[in-house]
Amino acid sequence: MFFRSPVGTEEERNSGQIWPSKWTDATGFLNSKAPNYGYGIHTGADLNLNLPGNWDADKLAPVYSIGDGVVTYAQLWPNRNYWGNIIVIEHGIVDGKPLFSRYAHVANIRVRPGDVVKTGQQISQVGNGEGLFSYHLHFDISITTILRNQPQNWPAPSSNRNKALVKEHYVDPEQWLRSPHVVNSLPDVIGEGSLSGDSSDDKSTPVNTTPSLPTWHVLAAEVTIYQKPRTSSEKSGTLGRGKQVFIGAEGVRNENMQWGRIVGGTFDGDWVAIRKEEPRESYLSTNPPQD
Ligand SMILES: [Zn+2]
């Protein structure tokens, strides 16, 4: 079987285009970005869609899982100078080896650790690593288990030793996706057995019990994040207009406001006022702000 491109139109992905037309890998596997010795060895692809007159055509383009699997990591990497959001998916044993895929710098996170994902399921949108980079998808394929416990794994600086490490743990994603593969087994899901192939109408196989959360966008110039759903509680920080969060539990009313609890990222578990009950004024919306 074939795995699919993490970007591109449905037609491009289903027809097996690697990479889809007009998408390019700006860096390349094993590139050391010489002479920047400290940068390290590139572990995968930097996927960009640069169209004439629209340098950032990949901005917020959908990002899809390359195959069936289980999410092992999905959050903002705590050190803000490196990755931004990282998503890692475990695909089980493929060609006799573990297989993990990594999607980094993404604009938001639509899955949570433990979620079962299917080939072509949207997991995110192309981002810029919280402003660290120009918009692109950093994408890796690993054939060891290193990303399970080190989702941020990055062999640096550039050296022969680190190049050997990249060759040990990663493959050229372009070549790999172009070749057919044998899925020996899918990853175990806690409390269940192994996933079986197409389980869409088999009630005995595990289903995704954590629905993907909608993305909420900050509409106000700035919203304050609180540790409890009330403005007198301790503040955790602020989010500026256009920032995105996931809200798990909406519906707490307090101080004439509707509050939501943030899931994932820096403010995981904290609270934000979504809107005023009276008069109607919204601080956050599931639609991006209109400029
Ligand atoms: Zn990269």
PDB file of N, CA and C in Angstrom, residues 99-156:
ATOM      1  N   LEU A  99       7.111   2.948  12.533  1.00  0.00           N
ATOM      2  CA  LEU A  99       6.961   4.102  11.643  1.00  0.00           C
ATOM      3  C   LEU A  99       6.246   5.232  12.377  1.00  0.00           C
ATOM      4  N   PHE A 100       6.895   6.384  12.395  1.00  0.00           N
ATOM      5  CA  PHE A 100       6.313   7.590  12.988  1.00  0.00           C
ATOM      6  C   PHE A 100       6.402   8.716  11.966  1.00  0.00           C
ATOM      7  N   SER A 101       5.388   9.586  11.949  1.00  0.00           N
ATOM      8  CA  SER A 101       5.473  10.797  11.126  1.00  0.00           C
ATOM      9  C   SER A 101       5.362  12.019  12.031  1.00  0.00           C
ATOM     10  N   ARG A 102       6.064  13.081  11.651  1.00  0.00           N
ATOM     11  CA  ARG A 102       6.070  14.311  12.454  1.00  0.00           C
ATOM     12  C   ARG A 102       5.691  15.502  11.574  1.00  0.00           C
ATOM     13  N   TYR A 103       4.826  16.374  12.121  1.00  0.00           N
ATOM     14  CA  TYR A 103       4.338  17.559  11.407  1.00  0.00           C
ATOM     15  C   TYR A 103       4.604  18.741  12.328  1.00  0.00           C
ATOM     16  N   ALA A 104       5.467  19.669  11.907  1.00  0.00           N
ATOM     17  CA  ALA A 104       5.896  20.712  12.849  1.00  0.00           C
ATOM     18  C   ALA A 104       5.694  22.119  12.303  1.00  0.00           C
ATOM     19  N   HIS A 105       5.751  23.082  13.226  1.00  0.00           N
ATOM     20  CA  HIS A 105       5.502  24.517  13.016  1.00  0.00           C
ATOM     21  C   HIS A 105       4.032  24.775  12.662  1.00  0.00           C
ATOM     22  N   VAL A 106       3.162  23.775  12.844  1.00  0.00           N
ATOM     23  CA  VAL A 106       1.779  23.910  12.374  1.00  0.00           C
ATOM     24  C   VAL A 106       1.008  24.986  13.152  1.00  0.00           C
ATOM     25  N   ALA A 107      -0.006  25.545  12.489  1.00  0.00           N
ATOM     26  CA  ALA A 107      -0.709  26.711  13.038  1.00  0.00           C
ATOM     27  C   ALA A 107      -1.629  26.346  14.194  1.00  0.00           C
ATOM     28  N   ASN A 108      -2.091  25.110  14.217  1.00  0.00           N
ATOM     29  CA  ASN A 108      -3.024  24.704  15.269  1.00  0.00           C
ATOM     30  C   ASN A 108      -3.004  23.189  15.358  1.00  0.00           C
ATOM     31  N   ILE A 109      -3.730  22.659  16.335  1.00  0.00           N
ATOM     32  CA  ILE A 109      -3.702  21.222  16.590  1.00  0.00           C
ATOM     33  C   ILE A 109      -5.127  20.723  16.707  1.00  0.00           C
ATOM     34  N   ARG A 110      -5.519  19.823  15.814  1.00  0.00           N
ATOM     35  CA  ARG A 110      -6.901  19.342  15.784  1.00  0.00           C
ATOM     36  C   ARG A 110      -7.042  17.930  16.325  1.00  0.00           C
ATOM     37  N   VAL A 111      -5.984  17.401  16.889  1.00  0.00           N
ATOM     38  CA  VAL A 111      -6.025  16.053  17.453  1.00  0.00           C
ATOM     39  C   VAL A 111      -5.367  16.085  18.822  1.00  0.00           C
ATOM     40  N   ARG A 112      -5.611  15.028  19.579  1.00  0.00           N
ATOM     41  CA  ARG A 112      -4.993  14.934  20.889  1.00  0.00           C
ATOM     42  C   ARG A 112      -4.287  13.591  21.031  1.00  0.00           C
ATOM     43  N   PRO A 113      -3.277  13.524  21.903  1.00  0.00           N
ATOM     44  CA  PRO A 113      -2.591  12.242  22.094  1.00  0.00           C
ATOM     45  C   PRO A 113      -3.604  11.130  22.395  1.00  0.00           C
ATOM     46  N   GLY A 114      -3.428   9.990  21.755  1.00  0.00           N
ATOM     47  CA  GLY A 114      -4.350   8.868  21.931  1.00  0.00           C
ATOM     48  C   GLY A 114      -5.424   8.805  20.861  1.00  0.00           C
ATOM     49  N   ASP A 115      -5.622   9.914  20.121  1.00  0.00           N
ATOM     50  CA  ASP A 115      -6.621   9.907  19.048  1.00  0.00           C
ATOM     51  C   ASP A 115      -6.203   8.920  17.953  1.00  0.00           C
ATOM     52  N   VAL A 116      -7.179   8.187  17.464  1.00  0.00           N
ATOM     53  CA  VAL A 116      -6.967   7.351  16.291  1.00  0.00           C
ATOM     54  C   VAL A 116      -7.209   8.213  15.059  1.00  0.00           C
ATOM     55  N   VAL A 117      -6.275   8.216  14.127  1.00  0.00           N
ATOM     56  CA  VAL A 117      -6.453   9.016  12.906  1.00  0.00           C
ATOM     57  C   VAL A 117      -6.386   8.109  11.681  1.00  0.00           C
ATOM     58  N   LYS A 118      -7.056   8.540  10.631  1.00  0.00           N
ATOM     59  CA  LYS A 118      -7.097   7.779   9.384  1.00  0.00           C
ATOM     60  C   LYS A 118      -6.275   8.496   8.312  1.00  0.00           C
ATOM     61  N   THR A 119      -5.908   7.751   7.283  1.00  0.00           N
ATOM     62  CA  THR A 119      -5.207   8.340   6.147  1.00  0.00           C
ATOM     63  C   THR A 119      -6.007   9.523   5.602  1.00  0.00           C
ATOM     64  N   GLY A 120      -5.342  10.649   5.422  1.00  0.00           N
ATOM     65  CA  GLY A 120      -6.034  11.787   4.831  1.00  0.00           C
ATOM     66  C   GLY A 120      -6.885  12.581   5.789  1.00  0.00           C
ATOM     67  N   GLN A 121      -6.860  12.226   7.074  1.00  0.00           N
ATOM     68  CA  GLN A 121      -7.628  13.011   8.057  1.00  0.00           C
ATOM     69  C   GLN A 121      -6.877  14.310   8.344  1.00  0.00           C
ATOM     70  N   GLN A 122      -7.602  15.426   8.300  1.00  0.00           N
ATOM     71  CA  GLN A 122      -6.930  16.697   8.593  1.00  0.00           C
ATOM     72  C   GLN A 122      -6.585  16.777  10.071  1.00  0.00           C
ATOM     73  N   ILE A 123      -5.327  17.094  10.353  1.00  0.00           N
ATOM     74  CA  ILE A 123      -4.870  17.194  11.744  1.00  0.00           C
ATOM     75  C   ILE A 123      -4.488  18.618  12.109  1.00  0.00           C
ATOM     76  N   SER A 124      -4.306  19.475  11.113  1.00  0.00           N
ATOM     77  CA  SER A 124      -3.820  20.816  11.411  1.00  0.00           C
ATOM     78  C   SER A 124      -3.849  21.683  10.158  1.00  0.00           C
ATOM     79  N   GLN A 125      -3.201  22.861  10.255  1.00  0.00           N
ATOM     80  CA  GLN A 125      -2.994  23.743   9.113  1.00  0.00           C
ATOM     81  C   GLN A 125      -1.537  24.197   9.116  1.00  0.00           C
ATOM     82  N   VAL A 126      -1.013  24.474   7.922  1.00  0.00           N
ATOM     83  CA  VAL A 126       0.378  24.919   7.808  1.00  0.00           C
ATOM     84  C   VAL A 126       0.569  26.219   8.591  1.00  0.00           C
ATOM     85  N   GLY A 127       1.619  26.260   9.402  1.00  0.00           N
ATOM     86  CA  GLY A 127       1.880  27.426  10.229  1.00  0.00           C
ATOM     87  C   GLY A 127       3.270  27.988  10.019  1.00  0.00           C
ATOM     88  N   ASN A 128       3.637  28.902  10.901  1.00  0.00           N
ATOM     89  CA  ASN A 128       4.954  29.535  10.809  1.00  0.00           C
ATOM     90  C   ASN A 128       5.723  29.399  12.126  1.00  0.00           C
ATOM     91  N   GLY A 129       5.382  28.360  12.894  1.00  0.00           N
ATOM     92  CA  GLY A 129       6.121  28.132  14.140  1.00  0.00           C
ATOM     93  C   GLY A 129       5.996  29.296  15.103  1.00  0.00           C
ATOM     94  N   GLU A 130       4.758  29.802  15.257  1.00  0.00           N
ATOM     95  CA  GLU A 130       4.532  30.939  16.163  1.00  0.00           C
ATOM     96  C   GLU A 130       5.373  32.153  15.755  1.00  0.00           C
ATOM     97  N   GLY A 131       5.555  32.331  14.454  1.00  0.00           N
ATOM     98  CA  GLY A 131       6.281  33.492  13.960  1.00  0.00           C
ATOM     99  C   GLY A 131       7.774  33.294  13.824  1.00  0.00           C
ATOM    100  N   LEU A 132       8.268  32.086  14.081  1.00  0.00           N
ATOM    101  CA  LEU A 132       9.710  31.833  13.998  1.00  0.00           C
ATOM    102  C   LEU A 132      10.192  31.701  12.551  1.00  0.00           C
ATOM    103  N   PHE A 133       9.300  31.255  11.645  1.00  0.00           N
ATOM    104  CA  PHE A 133       9.713  30.944  10.274  1.00  0.00           C
ATOM    105  C   PHE A 133       8.728  31.573   9.290  1.00  0.00           C
ATOM    106  N   SER A 134       9.042  31.463   7.984  1.00  0.00           N
ATOM    107  CA  SER A 134       7.996  31.731   7.013  1.00  0.00           C
ATOM    108  C   SER A 134       7.103  30.491   6.978  1.00  0.00           C
ATOM    109  N   TYR A 135       5.891  30.637   6.444  1.00  0.00           N
ATOM    110  CA  TYR A 135       4.943  29.523   6.470  1.00  0.00           C
ATOM    111  C   TYR A 135       5.496  28.331   5.690  1.00  0.00           C
ATOM    112  N   HIS A 136       5.537  27.173   6.335  1.00  0.00           N
ATOM    113  CA  HIS A 136       5.852  25.909   5.665  1.00  0.00           C
ATOM    114  C   HIS A 136       5.540  24.768   6.617  1.00  0.00           C
ATOM    115  N   LEU A 137       5.432  23.560   6.069  1.00  0.00           N
ATOM    116  CA  LEU A 137       5.256  22.376   6.910  1.00  0.00           C
ATOM    117  C   LEU A 137       6.587  21.657   7.019  1.00  0.00           C
ATOM    118  N   HIS A 138       7.119  21.572   8.232  1.00  0.00           N
ATOM    119  CA  HIS A 138       8.273  20.695   8.448  1.00  0.00           C
ATOM    120  C   HIS A 138       7.727  19.297   8.660  1.00  0.00           C
ATOM    121  N   PHE A 139       8.129  18.361   7.810  1.00  0.00           N
ATOM    122  CA  PHE A 139       7.551  17.017   7.806  1.00  0.00           C
ATOM    123  C   PHE A 139       8.655  15.964   7.821  1.00  0.00           C
ATOM    124  N   ASP A 140       8.514  14.979   8.719  1.00  0.00           N
ATOM    125  CA  ASP A 140       9.513  13.911   8.846  1.00  0.00           C
ATOM    126  C   ASP A 140       8.866  12.541   8.835  1.00  0.00           C
ATOM    127  N   ILE A 141       9.629  11.556   8.382  1.00  0.00           N
ATOM    128  CA  ILE A 141       9.256  10.150   8.560  1.00  0.00           C
ATOM    129  C   ILE A 141      10.397   9.471   9.295  1.00  0.00           C
ATOM    130  N   SER A 142      10.068   8.841  10.441  1.00  0.00           N
ATOM    131  CA  SER A 142      11.075   8.142  11.242  1.00  0.00           C
ATOM    132  C   SER A 142      10.783   6.650  11.233  1.00  0.00           C
ATOM    133  N   ILE A 143      11.863   5.860  11.139  1.00  0.00           N
ATOM    134  CA  ILE A 143      11.716   4.393  11.113  1.00  0.00           C
ATOM    135  C   ILE A 143      12.261   3.763  12.383  1.00  0.00           C
ATOM    136  N   THR A 144      12.345   4.564  13.458  1.00  0.00           N
ATOM    137  CA  THR A 144      12.655   4.041  14.789  1.00  0.00           C
ATOM    138  C   THR A 144      11.601   4.624  15.738  1.00  0.00           C
ATOM    139  N   THR A 145      11.739   4.347  17.025  1.00  0.00           N
ATOM    140  CA  THR A 145      10.761   4.865  17.995  1.00  0.00           C
ATOM    141  C   THR A 145      11.220   6.178  18.623  1.00  0.00           C
ATOM    142  N   ILE A 146      12.243   6.819  18.056  1.00  0.00           N
ATOM    143  CA  ILE A 146      12.834   7.987  18.737  1.00  0.00           C
ATOM    144  C   ILE A 146      11.814   9.114  18.973  1.00  0.00           C
ATOM    145  N   LEU A 147      10.852   9.284  18.045  1.00  0.00           N
ATOM    146  CA  LEU A 147       9.906  10.398  18.205  1.00  0.00           C
ATOM    147  C   LEU A 147       8.843  10.122  19.274  1.00  0.00           C
ATOM    148  N   ARG A 148       8.768   8.872  19.729  1.00  0.00           N
ATOM    149  CA  ARG A 148       7.773   8.571  20.770  1.00  0.00           C
ATOM    150  C   ARG A 148       8.119   9.322  22.053  1.00  0.00           C
ATOM    151  N   ASN A 149       9.385   9.303  22.432  1.00  0.00           N
ATOM    152  CA  ASN A 149       9.799   9.972  23.670  1.00  0.00           C
ATOM    153  C   ASN A 149      10.530  11.284  23.424  1.00  0.00           C
ATOM    154  N   GLN A 150      10.948  11.524  22.186  1.00  0.00           N
ATOM    155  CA  GLN A 150      11.631  12.786  21.853  1.00  0.00           C
ATOM    156  C   GLN A 150      10.942  13.420  20.643  1.00  0.00           C
ATOM    157  N   PRO A 151       9.731  13.937  20.832  1.00  0.00           N
ATOM    158  CA  PRO A 151       9.029  14.516  19.672  1.00  0.00           C
ATOM    159  C   PRO A 151       9.792  15.684  19.061  1.00  0.00           C
ATOM    160  N   GLN A 152      10.696  16.281  19.839  1.00  0.00           N
ATOM    161  CA  GLN A 152      11.472  17.433  19.376  1.00  0.00           C
ATOM    162  C   GLN A 152      12.813  17.025  18.784  1.00  0.00           C
ATOM    163  N   ASN A 153      13.062  15.713  18.637  1.00  0.00           N
ATOM    164  CA  ASN A 153      14.408  15.241  18.262  1.00  0.00           C
ATOM    165  C   ASN A 153      14.980  16.011  17.075  1.00  0.00           C
ATOM    166  N   TRP A 154      16.200  16.490  17.230  1.00  0.00           N
ATOM    167  CA  TRP A 154      16.836  17.304  16.195  1.00  0.00           C
ATOM    168  C   TRP A 154      18.355  17.209  16.360  1.00  0.00           C
ATOM    169  N   PRO A 155      19.031  16.417  15.544  1.00  0.00           N
ATOM    170  CA  PRO A 155      20.484  16.248  15.716  1.00  0.00           C
ATOM    171  C   PRO A 155      21.242  17.483  15.241  1.00  0.00           C
ATOM    172  N   ALA A 156      21.824  18.211  16.178  1.00  0.00           N
ATOM    173  CA  ALA A 156      22.627  19.413  15.882  1.00  0.00           C
ATOM    174  C   ALA A 156      23.793  19.446  16.847  1.00  0.00           C
TER     175      ALA A 156
END
